[in-house]
Short mmCIF file of C-alpha atoms and ligand atoms in Angstrom, two decimals:
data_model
loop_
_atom_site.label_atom_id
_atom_site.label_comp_id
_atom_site.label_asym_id
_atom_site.label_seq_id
_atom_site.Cartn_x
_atom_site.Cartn_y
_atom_site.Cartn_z
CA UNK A 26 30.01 41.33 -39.88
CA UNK A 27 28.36 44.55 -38.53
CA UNK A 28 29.35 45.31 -35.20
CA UNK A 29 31.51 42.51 -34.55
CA UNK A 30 33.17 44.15 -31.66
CA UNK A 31 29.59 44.74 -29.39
CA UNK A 32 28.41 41.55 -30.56
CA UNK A 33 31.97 39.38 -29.53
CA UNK A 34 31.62 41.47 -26.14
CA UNK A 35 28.32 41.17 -25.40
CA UNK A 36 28.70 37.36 -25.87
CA UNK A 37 31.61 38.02 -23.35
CA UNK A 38 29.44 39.36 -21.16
CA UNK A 39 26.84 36.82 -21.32
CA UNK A 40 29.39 33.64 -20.97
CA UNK A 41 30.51 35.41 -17.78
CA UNK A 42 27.16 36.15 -16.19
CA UNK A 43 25.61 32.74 -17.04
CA UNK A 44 29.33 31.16 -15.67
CA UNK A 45 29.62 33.34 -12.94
CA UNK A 46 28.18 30.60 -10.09
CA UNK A 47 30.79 28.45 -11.26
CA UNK A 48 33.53 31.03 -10.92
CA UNK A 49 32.35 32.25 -7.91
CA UNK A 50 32.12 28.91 -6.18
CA UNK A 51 35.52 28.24 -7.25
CA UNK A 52 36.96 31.35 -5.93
CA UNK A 53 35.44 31.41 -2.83
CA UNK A 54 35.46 28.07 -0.55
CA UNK A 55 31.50 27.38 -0.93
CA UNK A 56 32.06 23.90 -0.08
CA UNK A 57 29.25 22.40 2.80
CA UNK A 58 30.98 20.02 5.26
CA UNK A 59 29.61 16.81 4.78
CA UNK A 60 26.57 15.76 7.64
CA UNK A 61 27.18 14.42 10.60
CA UNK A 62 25.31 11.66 10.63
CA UNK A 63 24.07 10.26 13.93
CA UNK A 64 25.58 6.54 14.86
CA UNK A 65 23.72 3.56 14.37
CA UNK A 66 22.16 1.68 17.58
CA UNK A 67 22.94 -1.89 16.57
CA UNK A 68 26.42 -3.55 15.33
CA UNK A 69 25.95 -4.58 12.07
CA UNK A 70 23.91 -3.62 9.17
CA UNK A 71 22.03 -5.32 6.66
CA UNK A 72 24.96 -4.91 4.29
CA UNK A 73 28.72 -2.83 4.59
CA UNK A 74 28.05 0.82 4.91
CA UNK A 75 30.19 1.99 1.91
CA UNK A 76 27.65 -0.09 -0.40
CA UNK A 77 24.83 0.97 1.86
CA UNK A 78 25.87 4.75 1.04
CA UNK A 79 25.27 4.71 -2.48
CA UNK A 80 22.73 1.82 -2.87
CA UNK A 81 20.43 1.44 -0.11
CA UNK A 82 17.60 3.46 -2.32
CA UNK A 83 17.91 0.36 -4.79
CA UNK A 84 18.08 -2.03 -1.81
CA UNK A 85 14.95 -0.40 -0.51
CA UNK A 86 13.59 -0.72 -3.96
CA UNK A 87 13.70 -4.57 -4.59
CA UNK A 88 12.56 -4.76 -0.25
CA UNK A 89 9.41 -3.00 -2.03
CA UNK A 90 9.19 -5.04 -4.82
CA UNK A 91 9.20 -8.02 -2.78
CA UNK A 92 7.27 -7.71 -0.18
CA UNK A 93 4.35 -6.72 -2.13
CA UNK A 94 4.78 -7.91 -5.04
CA UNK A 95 6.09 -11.82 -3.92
CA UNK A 96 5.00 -11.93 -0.33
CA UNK A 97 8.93 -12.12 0.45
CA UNK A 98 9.25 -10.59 3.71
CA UNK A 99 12.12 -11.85 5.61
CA UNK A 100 15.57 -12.49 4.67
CA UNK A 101 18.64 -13.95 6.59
CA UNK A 102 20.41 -10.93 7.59
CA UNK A 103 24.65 -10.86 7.19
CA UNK A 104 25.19 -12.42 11.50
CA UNK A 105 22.61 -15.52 10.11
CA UNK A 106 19.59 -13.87 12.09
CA UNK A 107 16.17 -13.59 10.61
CA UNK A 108 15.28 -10.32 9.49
CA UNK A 109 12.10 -8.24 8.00
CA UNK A 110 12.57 -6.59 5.35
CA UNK A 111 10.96 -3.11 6.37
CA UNK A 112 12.12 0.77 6.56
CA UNK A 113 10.25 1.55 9.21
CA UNK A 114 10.81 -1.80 11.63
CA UNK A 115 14.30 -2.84 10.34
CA UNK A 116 16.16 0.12 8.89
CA UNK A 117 14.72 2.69 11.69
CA UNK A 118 15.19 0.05 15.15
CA UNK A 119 18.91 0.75 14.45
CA UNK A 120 18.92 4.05 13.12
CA UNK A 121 16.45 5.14 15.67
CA UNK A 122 16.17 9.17 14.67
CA UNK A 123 15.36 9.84 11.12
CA UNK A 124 16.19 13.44 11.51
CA UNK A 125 19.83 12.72 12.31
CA UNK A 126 20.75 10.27 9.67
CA UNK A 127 18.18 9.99 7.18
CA UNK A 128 16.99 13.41 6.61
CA UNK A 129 20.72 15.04 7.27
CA UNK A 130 22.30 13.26 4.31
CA UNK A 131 18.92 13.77 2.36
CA UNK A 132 19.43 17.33 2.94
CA UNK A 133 22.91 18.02 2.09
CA UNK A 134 22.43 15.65 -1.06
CA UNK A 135 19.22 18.03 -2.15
CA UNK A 136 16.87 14.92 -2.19
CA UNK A 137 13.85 14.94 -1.16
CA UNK A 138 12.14 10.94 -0.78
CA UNK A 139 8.64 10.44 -0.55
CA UNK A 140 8.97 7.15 1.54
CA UNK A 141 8.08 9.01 4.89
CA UNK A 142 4.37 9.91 3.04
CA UNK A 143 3.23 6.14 3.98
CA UNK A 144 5.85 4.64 5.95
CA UNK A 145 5.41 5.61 9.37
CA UNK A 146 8.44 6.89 12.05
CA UNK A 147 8.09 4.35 14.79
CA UNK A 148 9.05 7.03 17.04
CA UNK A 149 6.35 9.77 15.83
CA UNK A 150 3.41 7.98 16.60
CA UNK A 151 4.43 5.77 19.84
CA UNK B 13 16.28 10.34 -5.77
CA UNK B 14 13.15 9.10 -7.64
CA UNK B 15 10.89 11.69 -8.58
CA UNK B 16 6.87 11.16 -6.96
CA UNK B 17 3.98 10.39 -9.13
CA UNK B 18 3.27 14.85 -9.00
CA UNK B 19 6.37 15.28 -10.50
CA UNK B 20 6.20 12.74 -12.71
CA UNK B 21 2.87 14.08 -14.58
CA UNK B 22 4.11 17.64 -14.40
CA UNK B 23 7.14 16.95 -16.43
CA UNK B 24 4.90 14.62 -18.69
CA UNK B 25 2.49 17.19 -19.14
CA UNK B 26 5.60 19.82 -20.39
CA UNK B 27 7.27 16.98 -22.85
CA UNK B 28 3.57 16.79 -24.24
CA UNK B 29 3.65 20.26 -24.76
CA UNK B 30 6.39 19.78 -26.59
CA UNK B 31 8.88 22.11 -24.32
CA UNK B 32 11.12 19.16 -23.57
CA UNK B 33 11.28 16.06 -25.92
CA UNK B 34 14.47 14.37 -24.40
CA UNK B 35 12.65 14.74 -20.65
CA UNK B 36 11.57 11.57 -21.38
CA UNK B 37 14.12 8.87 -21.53
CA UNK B 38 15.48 10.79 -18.28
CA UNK B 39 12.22 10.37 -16.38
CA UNK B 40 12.49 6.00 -17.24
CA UNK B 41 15.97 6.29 -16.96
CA UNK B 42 17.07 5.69 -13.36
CA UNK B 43 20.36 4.26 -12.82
CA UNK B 44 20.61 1.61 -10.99
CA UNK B 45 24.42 0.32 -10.48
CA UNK B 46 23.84 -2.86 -8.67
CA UNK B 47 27.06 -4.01 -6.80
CA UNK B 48 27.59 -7.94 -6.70
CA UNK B 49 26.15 -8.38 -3.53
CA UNK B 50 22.04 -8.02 -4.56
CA UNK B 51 22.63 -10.79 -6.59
CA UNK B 52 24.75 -13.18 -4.21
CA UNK B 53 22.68 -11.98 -0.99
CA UNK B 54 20.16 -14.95 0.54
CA UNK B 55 16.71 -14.19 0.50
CA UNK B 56 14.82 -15.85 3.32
CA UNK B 57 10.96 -16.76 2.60
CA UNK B 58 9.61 -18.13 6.17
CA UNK B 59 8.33 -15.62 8.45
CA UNK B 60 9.52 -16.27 11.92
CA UNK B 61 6.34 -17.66 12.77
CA UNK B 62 4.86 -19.59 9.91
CA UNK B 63 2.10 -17.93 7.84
CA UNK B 64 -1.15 -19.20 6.96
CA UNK B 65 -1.25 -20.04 3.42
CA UNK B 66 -4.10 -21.43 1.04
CA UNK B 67 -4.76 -22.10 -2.56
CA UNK B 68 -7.97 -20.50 -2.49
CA UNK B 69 -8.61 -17.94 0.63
CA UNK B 70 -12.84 -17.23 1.22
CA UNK B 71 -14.94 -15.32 4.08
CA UNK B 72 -18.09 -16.79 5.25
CA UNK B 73 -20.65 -14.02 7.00
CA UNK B 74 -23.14 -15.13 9.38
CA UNK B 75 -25.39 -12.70 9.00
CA UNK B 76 -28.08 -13.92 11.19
CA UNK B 77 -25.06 -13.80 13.92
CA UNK B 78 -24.36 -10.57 12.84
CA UNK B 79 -28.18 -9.62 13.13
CA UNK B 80 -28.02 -10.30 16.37
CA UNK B 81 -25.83 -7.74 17.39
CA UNK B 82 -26.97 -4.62 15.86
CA UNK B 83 -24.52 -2.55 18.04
CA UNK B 84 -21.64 -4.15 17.81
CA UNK B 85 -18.95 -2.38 15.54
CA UNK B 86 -16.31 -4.62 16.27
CA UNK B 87 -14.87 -5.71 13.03
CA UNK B 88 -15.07 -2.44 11.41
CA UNK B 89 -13.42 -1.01 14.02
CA UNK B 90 -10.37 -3.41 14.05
CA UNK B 91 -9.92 -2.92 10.77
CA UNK B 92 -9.69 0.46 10.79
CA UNK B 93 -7.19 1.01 13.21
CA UNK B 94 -5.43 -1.79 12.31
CA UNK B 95 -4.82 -0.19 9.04
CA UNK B 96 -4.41 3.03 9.70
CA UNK B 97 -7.99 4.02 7.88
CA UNK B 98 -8.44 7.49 7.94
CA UNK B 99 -11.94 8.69 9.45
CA UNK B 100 -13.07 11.64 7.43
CA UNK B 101 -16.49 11.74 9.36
CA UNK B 102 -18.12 12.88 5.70
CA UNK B 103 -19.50 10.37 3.00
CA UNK B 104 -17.81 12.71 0.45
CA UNK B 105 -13.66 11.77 1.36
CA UNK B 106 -14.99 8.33 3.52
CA UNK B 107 -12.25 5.77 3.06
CA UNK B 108 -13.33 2.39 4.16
CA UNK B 109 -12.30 -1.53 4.05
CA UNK B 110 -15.00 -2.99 5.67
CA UNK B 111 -18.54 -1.23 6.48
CA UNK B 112 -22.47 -1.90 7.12
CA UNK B 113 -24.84 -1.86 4.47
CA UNK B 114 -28.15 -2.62 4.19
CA UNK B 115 -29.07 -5.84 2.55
CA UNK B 116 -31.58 -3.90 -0.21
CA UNK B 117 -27.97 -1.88 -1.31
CA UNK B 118 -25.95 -5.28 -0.46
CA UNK B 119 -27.79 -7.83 -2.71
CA UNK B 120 -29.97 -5.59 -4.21
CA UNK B 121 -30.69 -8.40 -7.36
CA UNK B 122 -31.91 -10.69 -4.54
CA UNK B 123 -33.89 -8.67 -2.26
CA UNK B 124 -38.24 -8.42 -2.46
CA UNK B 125 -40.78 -6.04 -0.91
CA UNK B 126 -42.11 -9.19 1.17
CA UNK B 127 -38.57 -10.25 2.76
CA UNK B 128 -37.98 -10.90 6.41
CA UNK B 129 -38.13 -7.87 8.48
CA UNK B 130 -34.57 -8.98 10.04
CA UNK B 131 -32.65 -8.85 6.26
CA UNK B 132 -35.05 -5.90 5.21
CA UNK B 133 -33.75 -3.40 7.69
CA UNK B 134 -30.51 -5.26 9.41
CA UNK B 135 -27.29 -4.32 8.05
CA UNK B 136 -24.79 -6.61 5.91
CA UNK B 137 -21.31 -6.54 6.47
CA UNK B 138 -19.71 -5.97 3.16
CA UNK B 139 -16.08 -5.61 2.16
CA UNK B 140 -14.04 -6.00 -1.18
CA UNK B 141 -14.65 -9.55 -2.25
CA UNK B 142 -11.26 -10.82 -3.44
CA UNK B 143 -13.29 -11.75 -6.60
CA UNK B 144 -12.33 -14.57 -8.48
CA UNK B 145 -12.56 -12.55 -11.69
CA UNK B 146 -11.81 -9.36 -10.93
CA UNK B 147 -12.93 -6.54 -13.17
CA UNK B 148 -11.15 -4.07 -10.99
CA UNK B 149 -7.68 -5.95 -12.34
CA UNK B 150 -8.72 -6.07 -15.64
CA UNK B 151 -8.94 -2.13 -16.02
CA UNK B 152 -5.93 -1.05 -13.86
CA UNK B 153 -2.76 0.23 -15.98
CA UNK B 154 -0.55 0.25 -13.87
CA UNK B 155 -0.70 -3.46 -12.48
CA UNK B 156 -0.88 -1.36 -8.80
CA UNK B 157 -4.04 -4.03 -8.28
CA UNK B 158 -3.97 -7.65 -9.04
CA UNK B 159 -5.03 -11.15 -8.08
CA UNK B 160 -2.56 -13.01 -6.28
CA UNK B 161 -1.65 -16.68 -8.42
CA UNK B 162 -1.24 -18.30 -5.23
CA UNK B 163 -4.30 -17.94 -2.70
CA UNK B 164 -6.52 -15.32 -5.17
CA UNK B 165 -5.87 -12.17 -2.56
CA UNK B 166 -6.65 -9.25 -5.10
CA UNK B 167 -4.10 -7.33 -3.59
CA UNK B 168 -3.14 -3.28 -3.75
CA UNK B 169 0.67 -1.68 -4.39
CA UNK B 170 0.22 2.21 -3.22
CA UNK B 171 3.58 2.10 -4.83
CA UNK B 172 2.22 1.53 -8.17
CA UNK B 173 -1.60 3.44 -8.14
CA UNK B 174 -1.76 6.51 -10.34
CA UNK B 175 -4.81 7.42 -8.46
CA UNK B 176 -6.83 7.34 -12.08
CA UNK B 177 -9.79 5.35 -10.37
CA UNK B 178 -10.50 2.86 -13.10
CA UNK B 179 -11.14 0.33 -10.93
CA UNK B 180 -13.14 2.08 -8.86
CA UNK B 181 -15.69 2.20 -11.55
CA UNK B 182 -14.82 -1.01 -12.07
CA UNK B 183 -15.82 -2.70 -9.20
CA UNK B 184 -19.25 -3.33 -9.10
CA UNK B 185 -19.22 -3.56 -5.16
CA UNK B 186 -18.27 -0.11 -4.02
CA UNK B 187 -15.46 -1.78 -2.08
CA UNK B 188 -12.55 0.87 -3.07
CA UNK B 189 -12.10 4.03 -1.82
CA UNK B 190 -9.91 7.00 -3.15
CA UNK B 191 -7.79 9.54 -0.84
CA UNK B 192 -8.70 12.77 -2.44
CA UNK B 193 -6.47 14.23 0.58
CA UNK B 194 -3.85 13.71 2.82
CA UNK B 195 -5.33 11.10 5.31
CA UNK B 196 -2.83 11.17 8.03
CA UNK B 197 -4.24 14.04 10.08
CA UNK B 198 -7.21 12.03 10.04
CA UNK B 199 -6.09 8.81 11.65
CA UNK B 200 -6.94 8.43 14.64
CA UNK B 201 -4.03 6.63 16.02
CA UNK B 202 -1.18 5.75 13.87
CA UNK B 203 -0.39 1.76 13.75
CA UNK B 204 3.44 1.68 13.51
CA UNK B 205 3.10 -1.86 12.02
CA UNK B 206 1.29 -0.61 9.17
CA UNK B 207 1.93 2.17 6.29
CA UNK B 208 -0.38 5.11 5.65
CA UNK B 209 -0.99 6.04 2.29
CA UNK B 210 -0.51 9.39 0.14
CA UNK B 211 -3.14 11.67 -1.35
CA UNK B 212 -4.29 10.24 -4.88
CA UNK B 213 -4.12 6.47 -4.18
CA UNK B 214 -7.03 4.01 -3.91
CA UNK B 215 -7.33 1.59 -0.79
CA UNK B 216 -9.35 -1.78 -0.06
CA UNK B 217 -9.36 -4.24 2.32
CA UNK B 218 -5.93 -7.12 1.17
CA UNK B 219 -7.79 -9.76 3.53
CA UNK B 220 -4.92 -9.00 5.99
CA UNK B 221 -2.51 -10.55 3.65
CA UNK B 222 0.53 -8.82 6.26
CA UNK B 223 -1.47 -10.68 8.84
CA UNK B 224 -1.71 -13.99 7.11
CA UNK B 225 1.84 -13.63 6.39
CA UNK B 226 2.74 -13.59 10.44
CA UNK B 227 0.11 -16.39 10.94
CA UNK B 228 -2.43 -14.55 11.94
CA UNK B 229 -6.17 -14.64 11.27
CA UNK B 230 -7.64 -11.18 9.45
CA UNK B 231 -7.94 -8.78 11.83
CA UNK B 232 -12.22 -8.32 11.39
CA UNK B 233 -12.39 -12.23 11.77
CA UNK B 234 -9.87 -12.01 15.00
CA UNK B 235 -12.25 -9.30 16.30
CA UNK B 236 -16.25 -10.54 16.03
CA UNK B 237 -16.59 -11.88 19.66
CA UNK B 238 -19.79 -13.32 18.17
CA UNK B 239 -18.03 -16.09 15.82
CA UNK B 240 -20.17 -14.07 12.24
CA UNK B 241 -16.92 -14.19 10.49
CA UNK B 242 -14.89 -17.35 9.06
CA UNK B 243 -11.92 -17.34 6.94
CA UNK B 244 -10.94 -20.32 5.25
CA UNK B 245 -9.75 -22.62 2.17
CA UNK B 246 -12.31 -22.65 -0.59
CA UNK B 247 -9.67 -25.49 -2.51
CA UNK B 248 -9.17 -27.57 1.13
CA UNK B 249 -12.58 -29.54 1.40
CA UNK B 250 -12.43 -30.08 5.29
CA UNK B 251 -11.77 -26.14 5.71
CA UNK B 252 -14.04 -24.56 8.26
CA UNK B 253 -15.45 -22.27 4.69
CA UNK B 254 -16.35 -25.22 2.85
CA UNK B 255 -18.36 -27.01 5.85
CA UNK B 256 -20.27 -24.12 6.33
CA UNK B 257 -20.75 -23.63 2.67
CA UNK B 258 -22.04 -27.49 2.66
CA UNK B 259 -24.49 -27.53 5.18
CA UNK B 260 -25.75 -23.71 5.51
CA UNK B 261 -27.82 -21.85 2.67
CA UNK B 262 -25.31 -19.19 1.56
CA UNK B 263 -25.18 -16.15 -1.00
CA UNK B 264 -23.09 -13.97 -2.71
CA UNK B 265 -23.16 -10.56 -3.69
CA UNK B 266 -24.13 -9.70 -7.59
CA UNK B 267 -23.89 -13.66 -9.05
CA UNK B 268 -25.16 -12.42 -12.23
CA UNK B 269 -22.31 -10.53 -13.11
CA UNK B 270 -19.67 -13.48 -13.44
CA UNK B 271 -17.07 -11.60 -10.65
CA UNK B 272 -17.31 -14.73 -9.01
CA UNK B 273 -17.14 -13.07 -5.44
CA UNK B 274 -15.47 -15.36 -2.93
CA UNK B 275 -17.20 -13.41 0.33
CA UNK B 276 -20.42 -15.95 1.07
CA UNK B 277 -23.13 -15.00 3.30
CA UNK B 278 -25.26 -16.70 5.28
CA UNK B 279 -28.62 -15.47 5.39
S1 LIG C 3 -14.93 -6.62 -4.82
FE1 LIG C 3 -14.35 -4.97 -6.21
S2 LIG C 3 -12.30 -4.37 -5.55
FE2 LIG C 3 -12.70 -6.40 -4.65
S3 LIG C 3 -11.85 -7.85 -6.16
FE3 LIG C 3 -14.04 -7.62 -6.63
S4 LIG C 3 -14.08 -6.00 -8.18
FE4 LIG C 3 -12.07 -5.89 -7.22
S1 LIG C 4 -6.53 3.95 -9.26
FE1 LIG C 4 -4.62 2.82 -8.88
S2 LIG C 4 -5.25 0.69 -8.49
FE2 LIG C 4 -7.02 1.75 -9.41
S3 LIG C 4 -6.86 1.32 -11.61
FE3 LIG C 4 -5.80 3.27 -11.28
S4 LIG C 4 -3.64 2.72 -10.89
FE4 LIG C 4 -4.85 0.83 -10.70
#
């Protein structure tokens, strides 16, 4: 091999460069503290909040699905009451400021949901 | 989460160009890790207050009732703000539901030099005729549009449209309208109760299916102070539709073309 010694440092050179966010992050302490999300008005959600955490975007999903789709719009919420299934009437009379629990953990998560194109922000337009 | 229909093209237009060829099975694969509780959770079906339901939902229009107004704007008007309708104020973006028309553009297959002055230069109120045999179903890829099994709505999912306006050729009636922009800044007054929609979708009246569903009349019929509009069972023969349709003289828009409208007008 012809210059084996430029070639083994220049790939040296190049693992570190393309690595170095990784090594940085891990030397420094880059971590973000988590959001503080903003309390919920009402007692009791639609389900627990751990499985709310990582699944209400597949809740709101099959909400979507059927309500337009089947015309199924209510459901019998977890304390027996009648409930709509609906972002902007349900989810948001409880959580009553997007900015402080929606779009907080939507931020710090990098993700950026198009539901608020449509659905309207109670609270925007009264 | 998701990625929005923009996205979704751009990265389809790169795996085309070959830059990307396992893009693909991650743009359709979205994990979904459904815990136990979807599946055991009780769905409820009754609205609080029950809905009106039919097998076969029709609109009769008075149009000699209508006639008689010539000012009155009422039903367009409660429409429009009731579903957030943007009001562009130029026929080039105009988004509508329900709108005037006169009756040479309305039934133009059934209209004559000699006809009475009233139908000749009176407007018809015209809206998206939950057709019976819809061709603007038949063309849409997506399923975003489709007839309803159980009362024949021809209903819309802004979810779903692509915005490629098949079915706005489709439709032999005008009665869709595409958002070529943003339409919020343009409504008037946001209705909380009722979504907005995006830039690249297509929009048409639902017969206030989300009305029907709370038990309440459409929101054009709840509005004419003049009693022009009825909304009825076509399949129930003692609804309020089929007694007019019995004993008035009543037409449709475009017979000829087999859509089998189900808004009748009486003339
Ligand atoms: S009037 Fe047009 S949009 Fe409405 S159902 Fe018929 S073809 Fe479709
Ligand atoms: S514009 Fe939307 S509703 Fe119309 S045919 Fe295309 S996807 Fe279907």
């Amino acid at each position: 091999m012809y210059d084996a010694g430029k070639v083994i440092l220049g790939i040296v050179v190049f693992l570190a460069l393309v690595t170095f966010p990784l090594w940085y992050n891990l030397a420094g302490d880059a971590s973000v503290a988590a959001p503080d999300l903003e309390k919920a008005e009402g007692t009791q959600c639609v389900e627990d909040a751990e499985w709310m955490r990582g699944h209400h975007m597949d809740l709101l999903d099959d909400w979507r699905d059927e309500v337009v789709r089947d015309g199924e719009r209510y459901f019998v919420g977890p304390d027996g009451q009648r409930m709509e299934k609906s972002l902007s009437n349900t989810c948001l009379s409880c959580h009553v400021n997007k900015d402080k629990f929606c779009d907080r953990c939507h931020n710090y998560m990098s993700v950026d949901p198009y539901c608020w194109d449509c659905h309207v922000i109670p609270k925007e337009v009264m | 989460m998701g990625i929005d229909r923009r996205k979704f093209f751009k990265v389809s237009g790169l795996t085309a160009l070959g830059l990307a060829g396992g893009s693909v099975s991650k743009v359709f694969s979205r994990e979904t890790p459904y815990g136990d509780s979807v599946q055991t959770r009780t769905w409820g079906t009754e609205p609080p207050k029950g809905p009106l339901t039919a097998q076969r939902w029709a609109m009769v229009i008075d149009l000699r009732k209508c006639h008689e107004q010539p000012d009155c704007n009422d039903c367009v008007a409660a429409c429009h703000s009731t579903h957030n309708v943007p009001d562009w104020g130029n026929p080039k973006d105009e988004v509508k539901w329900i709108w005037k028309e006169s009756f040479e553009h309305a039934f133009h297959d059934q209209e004559h030099p000699y006809q009475q002055e009233s139908l000749k230069y009176l407007p018809a109120l015209v809206l998206c005729n939950h057709c019976d045999n819809p061709p603007c179903v038949r063309v849409c890829p997506t399923g975003a549009t489709w007839k309803r099994d159980k009362d024949g709505i021809v209903m819309m999912d802004w979810h779903r449209c692509i915005g490629c306006r098949y079915c706005v050729v489709a439709c032999p009636y005008g009665s869709r309208s595409f958002n070529w922009r943003d339409p919020r800044p343009k409504i008037q007054k946001i209705e909380p109760d009722f979504p907005t929609r995006s830039r690249g979708v297509v929009e048409k009246c639902t017969f206030c299916e989300e009305r029907l569903a709370r038990g309440m009349l459409p929101a054009c019929v709840e509005a004419c102070k003049y009693g022009a509009m009825h909304f009825g069972d076509l399949e129930d023969a003692d609804s309020n539709v089929r007694k007019l349709l019995s004993e008035r003289y009543t037409i449709r828009r475009k017979p000829g073309l087999g859509t089998n409208p189900e808004v009748y007008y009486i003339v």
